[in-house]
Amino acid sequence: NILFNTEFDTKINIDELYDSIKKTDYNTLKSYNKILERIHKRIKTTAKQKYNYQCYIWRYWACNLSSNLYNEFYKLGGENSLQLPFSLVDKSYTPLLQKASSGEGSLTMAYDVLGRGILTGKYNDSFKFSGTDTRPKHKYFKGENLKKNLKLVDKLKNIANAHGVTPAQVAIRWVVDMNFVDVALVGCKTPDQVLNNVNIFNFDISR
């Protein structure tokens, strides 16, 4: 995945940016520079023709790359940052995040911090998801993993109750407290979720 940060005199129509990226063929890592040139050209042409102003791409990031691909991406001019899934239910990328943070001085970003929602405490083994929801097929919600994760959620609830917060707040705080994680990315659907998810610094989970 590549995230493009663009700078404009005024805001560009996001649909034009999305269409440009969607039409691009991502074959190999070494084609990224050509991709950037093509997207840059499309956006700039669109901006000039439709909105009569200039724009340019000035940063781009990557996520879900292996260690080798990440190093190649950085050599090609990619931003020195790394974004990977990291949570109480998936710590598998801990070594890579630690290496990026300390050894390479990268900005590290963790996503899937709530384990596709299971760490919110809202779900149990009998919860019925909607027909389009893919979570029943995800490893967090299947078999022994689900049993193990629900036991973890019970512990989260105990900690949360002791501090008067939610299990989600405890799970987010745990990630933020890791010294090799600079940014925790958390999805929010409502204003209340936004407020709850940022209000995580008024309790100490080590107690």
PDB file of N, CA, C and O in Angstrom, residues 65-102:
ATOM      1  N   LEU A  65       4.942  -3.769   4.108  1.00  0.00           N
ATOM      2  CA  LEU A  65       6.096  -4.257   3.358  1.00  0.00           C
ATOM      3  C   LEU A  65       6.966  -5.124   4.257  1.00  0.00           C
ATOM      4  O   LEU A  65       7.028  -4.917   5.463  1.00  0.00           O
ATOM      5  N   SER A  66       7.649  -6.099   3.660  1.00  0.00           N
ATOM      6  CA  SER A  66       8.632  -6.867   4.409  1.00  0.00           C
ATOM      7  C   SER A  66       9.820  -5.961   4.716  1.00  0.00           C
ATOM      8  O   SER A  66       9.939  -4.855   4.180  1.00  0.00           O
ATOM      9  N   SER A  67      10.716  -6.448   5.546  1.00  0.00           N
ATOM     10  CA  SER A  67      11.888  -5.642   5.911  1.00  0.00           C
ATOM     11  C   SER A  67      12.716  -5.282   4.675  1.00  0.00           C
ATOM     12  O   SER A  67      13.145  -4.140   4.509  1.00  0.00           O
ATOM     13  N   ASN A  68      12.925  -6.252   3.781  1.00  0.00           N
ATOM     14  CA  ASN A  68      13.725  -5.999   2.580  1.00  0.00           C
ATOM     15  C   ASN A  68      13.054  -4.995   1.649  1.00  0.00           C
ATOM     16  O   ASN A  68      13.694  -4.087   1.123  1.00  0.00           O
ATOM     17  N   LEU A  69      11.743  -5.170   1.435  1.00  0.00           N
ATOM     18  CA  LEU A  69      11.025  -4.246   0.563  1.00  0.00           C
ATOM     19  C   LEU A  69      10.973  -2.846   1.162  1.00  0.00           C
ATOM     20  O   LEU A  69      11.049  -1.850   0.440  1.00  0.00           O
ATOM     21  N   TYR A  70      10.838  -2.779   2.479  1.00  0.00           N
ATOM     22  CA  TYR A  70      10.827  -1.475   3.147  1.00  0.00           C
ATOM     23  C   TYR A  70      12.146  -0.745   2.899  1.00  0.00           C
ATOM     24  O   TYR A  70      12.169   0.452   2.585  1.00  0.00           O
ATOM     25  N   ASN A  71      13.263  -1.455   3.022  1.00  0.00           N
ATOM     26  CA  ASN A  71      14.572  -0.842   2.790  1.00  0.00           C
ATOM     27  C   ASN A  71      14.710  -0.383   1.351  1.00  0.00           C
ATOM     28  O   ASN A  71      15.266   0.689   1.076  1.00  0.00           O
ATOM     29  N   GLU A  72      14.205  -1.185   0.400  1.00  0.00           N
ATOM     30  CA  GLU A  72      14.252  -0.793  -1.004  1.00  0.00           C
ATOM     31  C   GLU A  72      13.400   0.446  -1.259  1.00  0.00           C
ATOM     32  O   GLU A  72      13.790   1.350  -1.985  1.00  0.00           O
ATOM     33  N   PHE A  73      12.226   0.454  -0.648  1.00  0.00           N
ATOM     34  CA  PHE A  73      11.313   1.589  -0.804  1.00  0.00           C
ATOM     35  C   PHE A  73      11.977   2.875  -0.310  1.00  0.00           C
ATOM     36  O   PHE A  73      11.902   3.928  -0.954  1.00  0.00           O
ATOM     37  N   TYR A  74      12.655   2.791   0.834  1.00  0.00           N
ATOM     38  CA  TYR A  74      13.323   3.966   1.397  1.00  0.00           C
ATOM     39  C   TYR A  74      14.451   4.438   0.481  1.00  0.00           C
ATOM     40  O   TYR A  74      14.649   5.631   0.270  1.00  0.00           O
ATOM     41  N   LYS A  75      15.183   3.498  -0.114  1.00  0.00           N
ATOM     42  CA  LYS A  75      16.267   3.860  -1.022  1.00  0.00           C
ATOM     43  C   LYS A  75      15.744   4.600  -2.250  1.00  0.00           C
ATOM     44  O   LYS A  75      16.429   5.447  -2.818  1.00  0.00           O
ATOM     45  N   LEU A  76      14.527   4.252  -2.665  1.00  0.00           N
ATOM     46  CA  LEU A  76      13.936   4.880  -3.841  1.00  0.00           C
ATOM     47  C   LEU A  76      13.364   6.261  -3.545  1.00  0.00           C
ATOM     48  O   LEU A  76      12.836   6.919  -4.432  1.00  0.00           O
ATOM     49  N   GLY A  77      13.459   6.677  -2.305  1.00  0.00           N
ATOM     50  CA  GLY A  77      12.982   8.012  -1.965  1.00  0.00           C
ATOM     51  C   GLY A  77      11.704   8.045  -1.169  1.00  0.00           C
ATOM     52  O   GLY A  77      11.148   9.113  -0.915  1.00  0.00           O
ATOM     53  N   GLY A  78      11.219   6.892  -0.761  1.00  0.00           N
ATOM     54  CA  GLY A  78      10.020   6.851   0.069  1.00  0.00           C
ATOM     55  C   GLY A  78      10.286   7.453   1.432  1.00  0.00           C
ATOM     56  O   GLY A  78      11.422   7.486   1.914  1.00  0.00           O
ATOM     57  N   GLU A  79       9.220   7.924   2.056  1.00  0.00           N
ATOM     58  CA  GLU A  79       9.348   8.528   3.377  1.00  0.00           C
ATOM     59  C   GLU A  79       9.867   7.496   4.375  1.00  0.00           C
ATOM     60  O   GLU A  79       9.505   6.323   4.330  1.00  0.00           O
ATOM     61  N   ASN A  80      10.728   7.942   5.293  1.00  0.00           N
ATOM     62  CA  ASN A  80      11.328   7.048   6.277  1.00  0.00           C
ATOM     63  C   ASN A  80      10.318   6.767   7.386  1.00  0.00           C
ATOM     64  O   ASN A  80      10.441   7.247   8.504  1.00  0.00           O
ATOM     65  N   SER A  81       9.305   5.999   7.055  1.00  0.00           N
ATOM     66  CA  SER A  81       8.274   5.650   8.024  1.00  0.00           C
ATOM     67  C   SER A  81       7.746   4.259   7.702  1.00  0.00           C
ATOM     68  O   SER A  81       7.844   3.799   6.570  1.00  0.00           O
ATOM     69  N   LEU A  82       7.216   3.607   8.708  1.00  0.00           N
ATOM     70  CA  LEU A  82       6.728   2.246   8.526  1.00  0.00           C
ATOM     71  C   LEU A  82       5.387   2.086   9.233  1.00  0.00           C
ATOM     72  O   LEU A  82       5.242   2.465  10.384  1.00  0.00           O
ATOM     73  N   GLN A  83       4.424   1.509   8.534  1.00  0.00           N
ATOM     74  CA  GLN A  83       3.082   1.306   9.070  1.00  0.00           C
ATOM     75  C   GLN A  83       2.751  -0.177   9.030  1.00  0.00           C
ATOM     76  O   GLN A  83       2.762  -0.796   7.965  1.00  0.00           O
ATOM     77  N   LEU A  84       2.452  -0.752  10.204  1.00  0.00           N
ATOM     78  CA  LEU A  84       2.173  -2.184  10.292  1.00  0.00           C
ATOM     79  C   LEU A  84       1.072  -2.449  11.315  1.00  0.00           C
ATOM     80  O   LEU A  84       0.856  -1.653  12.221  1.00  0.00           O
ATOM     81  N   PRO A  85       0.370  -3.594  11.180  1.00  0.00           N
ATOM     82  CA  PRO A  85      -0.629  -3.944  12.194  1.00  0.00           C
ATOM     83  C   PRO A  85       0.054  -4.311  13.510  1.00  0.00           C
ATOM     84  O   PRO A  85       1.059  -5.024  13.510  1.00  0.00           O
ATOM     85  N   PHE A  86      -0.500  -3.826  14.604  1.00  0.00           N
ATOM     86  CA  PHE A  86       0.094  -4.110  15.915  1.00  0.00           C
ATOM     87  C   PHE A  86      -0.955  -3.896  16.991  1.00  0.00           C
ATOM     88  O   PHE A  86      -1.576  -2.832  17.048  1.00  0.00           O
ATOM     89  N   SER A  87      -1.168  -4.909  17.805  1.00  0.00           N
ATOM     90  CA  SER A  87      -2.167  -4.807  18.869  1.00  0.00           C
ATOM     91  C   SER A  87      -1.927  -5.906  19.890  1.00  0.00           C
ATOM     92  O   SER A  87      -1.025  -6.738  19.733  1.00  0.00           O
ATOM     93  N   LEU A  88      -2.768  -5.934  20.906  1.00  0.00           N
ATOM     94  CA  LEU A  88      -2.671  -6.981  21.921  1.00  0.00           C
ATOM     95  C   LEU A  88      -2.964  -8.366  21.349  1.00  0.00           C
ATOM     96  O   LEU A  88      -2.535  -9.377  21.920  1.00  0.00           O
ATOM     97  N   VAL A  89      -3.680  -8.438  20.233  1.00  0.00           N
ATOM     98  CA  VAL A  89      -3.980  -9.742  19.637  1.00  0.00           C
ATOM     99  C   VAL A  89      -3.047 -10.086  18.478  1.00  0.00           C
ATOM    100  O   VAL A  89      -3.135 -11.183  17.926  1.00  0.00           O
ATOM    101  N   ASP A  90      -2.183  -9.177  18.100  1.00  0.00           N
ATOM    102  CA  ASP A  90      -1.220  -9.460  17.034  1.00  0.00           C
ATOM    103  C   ASP A  90       0.050  -8.653  17.268  1.00  0.00           C
ATOM    104  O   ASP A  90       0.138  -7.479  16.929  1.00  0.00           O
ATOM    105  N   LYS A  91       1.043  -9.307  17.851  1.00  0.00           N
ATOM    106  CA  LYS A  91       2.328  -8.659  18.156  1.00  0.00           C
ATOM    107  C   LYS A  91       3.431  -9.154  17.219  1.00  0.00           C
ATOM    108  O   LYS A  91       4.612  -8.946  17.479  1.00  0.00           O
ATOM    109  N   SER A  92       3.042  -9.797  16.136  1.00  0.00           N
ATOM    110  CA  SER A  92       4.005 -10.469  15.272  1.00  0.00           C
ATOM    111  C   SER A  92       5.005  -9.516  14.619  1.00  0.00           C
ATOM    112  O   SER A  92       6.106  -9.928  14.250  1.00  0.00           O
ATOM    113  N   TYR A  93       4.612  -8.252  14.447  1.00  0.00           N
ATOM    114  CA  TYR A  93       5.511  -7.301  13.792  1.00  0.00           C
ATOM    115  C   TYR A  93       6.352  -6.501  14.787  1.00  0.00           C
ATOM    116  O   TYR A  93       7.012  -5.538  14.397  1.00  0.00           O
ATOM    117  N   THR A  94       6.343  -6.906  16.036  1.00  0.00           N
ATOM    118  CA  THR A  94       7.121  -6.193  17.054  1.00  0.00           C
ATOM    119  C   THR A  94       8.589  -6.034  16.669  1.00  0.00           C
ATOM    120  O   THR A  94       9.127  -4.920  16.720  1.00  0.00           O
ATOM    121  N   PRO A  95       9.299  -7.100  16.263  1.00  0.00           N
ATOM    122  CA  PRO A  95      10.721  -6.947  15.920  1.00  0.00           C
ATOM    123  C   PRO A  95      10.961  -5.939  14.796  1.00  0.00           C
ATOM    124  O   PRO A  95      11.909  -5.155  14.849  1.00  0.00           O
ATOM    125  N   LEU A  96      10.091  -5.964  13.771  1.00  0.00           N
ATOM    126  CA  LEU A  96      10.277  -5.061  12.639  1.00  0.00           C
ATOM    127  C   LEU A  96      10.023  -3.611  13.048  1.00  0.00           C
ATOM    128  O   LEU A  96      10.764  -2.701  12.642  1.00  0.00           O
ATOM    129  N   LEU A  97       9.012  -3.383  13.873  1.00  0.00           N
ATOM    130  CA  LEU A  97       8.740  -2.030  14.359  1.00  0.00           C
ATOM    131  C   LEU A  97       9.869  -1.542  15.252  1.00  0.00           C
ATOM    132  O   LEU A  97      10.280  -0.377  15.182  1.00  0.00           O
ATOM    133  N   GLN A  98      10.384  -2.413  16.100  1.00  0.00           N
ATOM    134  CA  GLN A  98      11.500  -2.039  16.983  1.00  0.00           C
ATOM    135  C   GLN A  98      12.739  -1.674  16.178  1.00  0.00           C
ATOM    136  O   GLN A  98      13.411  -0.683  16.472  1.00  0.00           O
ATOM    137  N   LYS A  99      13.020  -2.474  15.167  1.00  0.00           N
ATOM    138  CA  LYS A  99      14.194  -2.204  14.323  1.00  0.00           C
ATOM    139  C   LYS A  99      14.032  -0.884  13.573  1.00  0.00           C
ATOM    140  O   LYS A  99      14.958  -0.074  13.497  1.00  0.00           O
ATOM    141  N   ALA A 100      12.837  -0.656  13.024  1.00  0.00           N
ATOM    142  CA  ALA A 100      12.590   0.579  12.279  1.00  0.00           C
ATOM    143  C   ALA A 100      12.697   1.792  13.182  1.00  0.00           C
ATOM    144  O   ALA A 100      13.207   2.841  12.785  1.00  0.00           O
ATOM    145  N   SER A 101      12.223   1.664  14.420  1.00  0.00           N
ATOM    146  CA  SER A 101      12.207   2.796  15.337  1.00  0.00           C
ATOM    147  C   SER A 101      13.592   3.131  15.865  1.00  0.00           C
ATOM    148  O   SER A 101      14.016   4.294  15.847  1.00  0.00           O
ATOM    149  N   SER A 102      14.314   2.121  16.324  1.00  0.00           N
ATOM    150  CA  SER A 102      15.604   2.379  16.969  1.00  0.00           C
ATOM    151  C   SER A 102      16.769   2.344  15.994  1.00  0.00           C
ATOM    152  O   SER A 102      17.562   3.278  15.923  1.00  0.00           O
TER     153      SER A 102
END
